[in-house]
Amino acid sequence: MSLEFKPTIKSINIASEDLTKITLEVKNGSLDGKYDTLRKLSGKTVLIAVLPEEYSYIQDYDNSTNKPITEWIINQDGTAEIRRTEQTQLDVDGQGNIDIKKVERKVSKEIIDEYIRNATTLEKPLNCNINPRDVILSLADGEEFSEIADRYEMSDSSLLTEIEKARQYYAPFADYWNKHKEYIVFADEQTEEPQNEEIAQNNDELDVLNQESANSSKDSQNATDEILEPNKEAEEIEEEESVKEAEVESPEVDLGEDDPY
């Protein structure tokens, strides 16, 4: 049993070394329809993970042009890339530094998770021990967090750490996608099987054509053999007749001596 909602930490009261009281306040309707589950957890020890509602990243800008130096781009086919602009600024302080401003941007967890769910071309971050898209989709389908952790053979806290690393990594990509998603079309996962069937069908048709071509060549060869066979017989007949004519034109010659008597 798991429960997710979005409270505000109203107060923290450290009563003693062994007792800390935390007051959560919910005003955003994130508990709607979940009160029965919450009541079942009342009085029980639970695992609570405090996650940020927003994730931030820093984007560098060239002050001389007011254009970003680094951009996280999602192409129209859904593939992602990091694009960096080559700097041509002169040193501003003689120490190799250029005039750059850093802009902090924030992306909500909902947008990041939505991007991860939709991005069929998602590339896994380096040193990530999970498939982030599989985890986010499984959570969206209602699978228990602990069950997902068991599948990856890790603890709940370890899985949560991996998810958080992935969300932070995808934050700038999700931000770009959210602003341009009407122009971005991810590859449909369901198109792979029909394409394979079409390829197989084309291969079958090609095999049929090749077989027909082979049969046609065979028939043509047989027809040629049939034509050549009568010619061969005619040649044999002509040869026999030539032999007979030679026998007629060349009578036997008696080489014996005349009888003296």
Coordinates of C-alpha atoms in Angstrom, one line a residue:
M1 CA 0.0 0.0 0.0
S2 CA 1.4 3.4 -1.0
L3 CA 0.1 6.9 -0.9
E4 CA 1.3 10.0 -2.7
F5 CA 0.2 13.6 -2.0
K6 CA 1.6 17.1 -2.0
P7 CA 1.7 18.7 1.4
T8 CA 3.4 21.8 2.6
I9 CA 5.6 21.4 5.6
K10 CA 3.9 23.7 8.0
S11 CA 6.0 23.3 11.1
I12 CA 8.8 21.2 12.6
N13 CA 8.8 20.8 16.4
I14 CA 11.8 19.0 17.9
A15 CA 10.2 18.1 21.3
S16 CA 13.2 16.0 22.4
E17 CA 16.0 13.9 21.1
D18 CA 13.6 11.0 20.5
L19 CA 10.6 13.0 19.4
T20 CA 10.2 15.3 16.4
K21 CA 6.7 16.5 15.4
I22 CA 6.2 17.6 11.8
T23 CA 3.0 19.2 10.7
L24 CA 1.9 18.8 7.1
E25 CA -0.7 21.0 5.5
V26 CA -2.6 20.0 2.3
K27 CA -4.6 22.6 0.4
N28 CA -4.1 21.5 -3.2
G29 CA -6.6 18.6 -3.4
S30 CA -3.9 16.0 -3.8
L31 CA -5.6 13.9 -1.1
D32 CA -8.9 13.8 -2.8
G33 CA -10.1 10.2 -3.0
K34 CA -7.2 9.0 -0.8
Y35 CA -8.6 9.6 2.7
D36 CA -9.6 5.9 3.2
T37 CA -6.0 4.8 2.5
L38 CA -4.7 7.5 4.8
R39 CA -6.9 6.4 7.6
K40 CA -5.6 2.8 7.2
L41 CA -2.1 4.1 7.7
S42 CA -3.0 6.0 10.8
G43 CA -1.0 4.9 13.8
K44 CA 1.4 2.8 11.7
T45 CA 5.1 3.3 11.0
V46 CA 5.5 4.4 7.4
L47 CA 8.4 5.3 5.1
I48 CA 8.1 9.0 4.0
A49 CA 10.3 10.4 1.2
V50 CA 10.3 14.1 0.9
L51 CA 10.7 15.0 -2.7
P52 CA 10.9 18.4 -4.3
E53 CA 7.9 19.5 -6.3
E54 CA 10.2 21.3 -8.7
Y55 CA 13.6 20.6 -10.1
S56 CA 16.0 23.3 -11.1
Y57 CA 18.9 23.5 -13.5
I58 CA 21.3 26.2 -14.5
Q59 CA 21.6 27.6 -18.1
D60 CA 24.5 29.7 -19.1
Y61 CA 23.9 32.8 -21.3
D62 CA 26.4 34.9 -23.3
N63 CA 25.8 38.4 -22.0
S64 CA 27.1 40.0 -25.2
T65 CA 24.5 38.3 -27.4
N66 CA 22.0 37.3 -24.7
K67 CA 21.8 33.9 -26.2
P68 CA 22.2 30.6 -24.4
I69 CA 25.6 28.9 -24.5
T70 CA 24.2 25.5 -23.7
E71 CA 20.8 24.2 -24.8
W72 CA 19.0 20.9 -24.2
I73 CA 17.1 20.2 -27.4
I74 CA 14.4 17.7 -28.3
N75 CA 14.2 17.2 -32.1
Q76 CA 11.0 16.8 -34.0
D77 CA 11.5 13.0 -34.1
G78 CA 11.9 12.9 -30.3
T79 CA 15.6 12.4 -30.1
A80 CA 17.5 14.5 -27.6
E81 CA 20.8 16.3 -27.8
I82 CA 22.8 18.9 -25.9
R83 CA 23.9 21.8 -28.1
R84 CA 26.7 24.0 -27.1
T85 CA 27.6 27.3 -28.8
E86 CA 31.2 28.0 -29.6
Q87 CA 32.4 31.1 -27.7
T88 CA 34.1 34.0 -29.6
Q89 CA 34.1 36.5 -26.8
L90 CA 37.2 38.3 -25.8
D91 CA 38.5 38.1 -22.2
V92 CA 36.7 40.6 -20.0
D93 CA 39.3 40.5 -17.2
G94 CA 42.5 39.3 -19.0
Q95 CA 42.3 36.0 -17.2
G96 CA 40.4 34.0 -19.8
N97 CA 37.0 34.7 -18.3
I98 CA 34.1 35.7 -20.6
D99 CA 30.9 37.6 -19.7
I100 CA 28.4 34.9 -18.8
K101 CA 25.3 35.0 -16.8
K102 CA 23.7 32.0 -15.1
V103 CA 20.0 31.6 -15.2
E104 CA 18.2 29.2 -12.9
R105 CA 15.2 27.5 -14.5
K106 CA 12.6 25.3 -12.7
V107 CA 10.6 22.4 -14.0
S108 CA 7.8 20.6 -12.1
K109 CA 8.0 17.0 -11.2
E110 CA 4.7 16.4 -13.2
I111 CA 6.2 17.8 -16.4
I112 CA 9.4 15.7 -16.0
D113 CA 7.4 12.5 -15.3
E114 CA 5.1 13.2 -18.3
Y115 CA 8.1 13.7 -20.5
I116 CA 9.6 10.4 -19.3
R117 CA 6.4 8.6 -19.9
N118 CA 6.0 9.9 -23.5
A119 CA 9.6 9.8 -24.6
T120 CA 9.9 6.4 -26.4
T121 CA 13.4 7.5 -27.5
L122 CA 14.6 8.1 -24.0
E123 CA 18.3 7.5 -23.4
K124 CA 19.3 6.3 -19.9
P125 CA 21.6 8.7 -18.0
L126 CA 25.2 7.5 -17.3
N127 CA 25.6 5.6 -14.0
C128 CA 21.9 5.0 -13.8
N129 CA 21.0 1.5 -12.5
I130 CA 17.4 1.5 -13.5
N131 CA 15.2 2.0 -16.6
P132 CA 13.6 5.4 -15.5
R133 CA 10.8 5.1 -18.1
D134 CA 9.9 1.6 -16.9
V135 CA 9.7 2.8 -13.3
I136 CA 7.6 5.9 -14.0
L137 CA 5.2 3.9 -16.2
S138 CA 4.9 1.2 -13.6
L139 CA 4.1 3.8 -10.9
A140 CA 1.5 5.4 -13.2
D141 CA -0.1 1.9 -13.7
G142 CA -0.5 1.5 -9.9
E143 CA 2.3 -0.9 -9.2
E144 CA 3.6 -0.7 -5.6
F145 CA 6.9 1.0 -5.2
S146 CA 8.3 -1.9 -3.1
E147 CA 7.4 -4.3 -5.9
I148 CA 9.3 -2.3 -8.5
A149 CA 12.3 -2.1 -6.1
D150 CA 12.1 -5.9 -5.8
R151 CA 12.2 -6.3 -9.5
Y152 CA 15.4 -4.2 -9.6
E153 CA 16.8 -6.1 -6.6
M154 CA 17.3 -3.0 -4.6
S155 CA 15.9 -1.3 -1.5
D156 CA 13.1 1.3 -1.7
S157 CA 15.5 4.1 -0.8
S158 CA 18.0 3.0 -3.4
L159 CA 15.3 3.0 -6.1
L160 CA 14.1 6.4 -5.0
T161 CA 17.7 7.7 -5.2
E162 CA 18.0 6.4 -8.8
I163 CA 14.6 8.0 -9.8
E164 CA 15.6 11.3 -8.3
K165 CA 18.9 11.3 -10.3
A166 CA 17.0 10.5 -13.5
R167 CA 14.5 13.3 -12.9
Q168 CA 17.2 15.8 -12.3
Y169 CA 19.0 14.7 -15.4
Y170 CA 15.9 14.9 -17.6
A171 CA 14.7 18.3 -16.1
P172 CA 16.2 20.5 -18.9
F173 CA 15.0 18.2 -21.7
A174 CA 11.5 18.1 -20.1
D175 CA 11.5 21.9 -19.9
Y176 CA 12.2 22.2 -23.7
W177 CA 9.7 19.4 -24.6
N178 CA 7.0 21.1 -22.5
K179 CA 7.4 24.4 -24.5
H180 CA 7.6 22.7 -27.9
K181 CA 5.7 19.4 -27.6
E182 CA 3.1 20.3 -30.3
Y183 CA 5.9 20.1 -32.8
I184 CA 7.5 16.9 -31.4
V185 CA 6.4 13.4 -32.3
F186 CA 7.9 10.4 -30.5
A187 CA 8.2 7.2 -32.4
D188 CA 5.2 4.9 -31.8
E189 CA 6.3 1.7 -30.0
Q190 CA 3.5 -0.2 -31.6
T191 CA 4.7 0.5 -35.2
E192 CA 7.7 -1.8 -34.8
E193 CA 5.7 -5.1 -35.1
P194 CA 3.7 -4.1 -38.2
Q195 CA 6.9 -2.9 -39.9
N196 CA 8.5 -6.2 -39.2
E197 CA 5.4 -8.0 -40.6
E198 CA 5.6 -5.8 -43.7
I199 CA 9.3 -6.6 -44.1
A200 CA 8.6 -10.3 -43.8
Q201 CA 5.7 -10.0 -46.3
N202 CA 8.0 -8.2 -48.7
N203 CA 10.6 -10.8 -48.2
D204 CA 8.0 -13.5 -49.0
E205 CA 7.0 -11.7 -52.1
L206 CA 10.6 -11.4 -53.1
D207 CA 11.1 -15.1 -52.6
V208 CA 8.1 -15.9 -54.8
L209 CA 9.4 -13.6 -57.5
N210 CA 12.8 -15.2 -57.3
Q211 CA 11.2 -18.7 -57.5
E212 CA 9.1 -17.7 -60.5
S213 CA 12.2 -16.3 -62.1
A214 CA 14.1 -19.5 -61.4
N215 CA 11.2 -21.6 -62.8
S216 CA 11.0 -19.3 -65.9
S217 CA 14.8 -19.8 -66.5
K218 CA 14.4 -23.6 -66.0
D219 CA 11.5 -23.7 -68.5
S220 CA 13.5 -21.6 -70.9
Q221 CA 16.4 -24.0 -70.6
N222 CA 14.1 -27.0 -71.1
A223 CA 12.7 -25.4 -74.3
T224 CA 16.2 -24.7 -75.5
D225 CA 17.2 -28.3 -74.8
E226 CA 14.1 -29.5 -76.8
I227 CA 15.1 -27.4 -79.7
L228 CA 18.7 -28.6 -79.6
E229 CA 17.7 -32.3 -79.4
P230 CA 16.0 -32.5 -82.9
N231 CA 19.0 -30.6 -84.3
K232 CA 21.3 -33.2 -82.8
E233 CA 19.2 -36.0 -84.3
A234 CA 19.3 -34.3 -87.7
E235 CA 23.0 -34.0 -87.5
E236 CA 23.4 -37.7 -86.7
I237 CA 21.1 -38.6 -89.7
E238 CA 23.1 -36.4 -92.0
E239 CA 26.3 -38.0 -90.8
E240 CA 25.0 -41.6 -91.5
E241 CA 23.9 -40.6 -95.0
S242 CA 27.3 -39.1 -95.7
V243 CA 28.9 -42.4 -94.7
K244 CA 26.6 -44.3 -97.0
E245 CA 27.3 -42.0 -100.0
A246 CA 31.0 -42.5 -99.3
E247 CA 30.6 -46.3 -99.5
V248 CA 28.7 -46.1 -102.8
E249 CA 31.2 -43.7 -104.5
S250 CA 34.2 -45.8 -103.4
P251 CA 33.7 -49.4 -104.8
E252 CA 36.0 -52.1 -103.6
V253 CA 39.3 -52.5 -105.6
D254 CA 40.7 -55.9 -106.2
L255 CA 44.4 -55.7 -105.4
G256 CA 45.1 -59.3 -106.2
E257 CA 47.5 -60.3 -109.1
D258 CA 46.2 -61.7 -112.5
D259 CA 46.1 -65.5 -112.6
P260 CA 49.0 -66.5 -114.9
Y261 CA 47.2 -69.7 -115.8

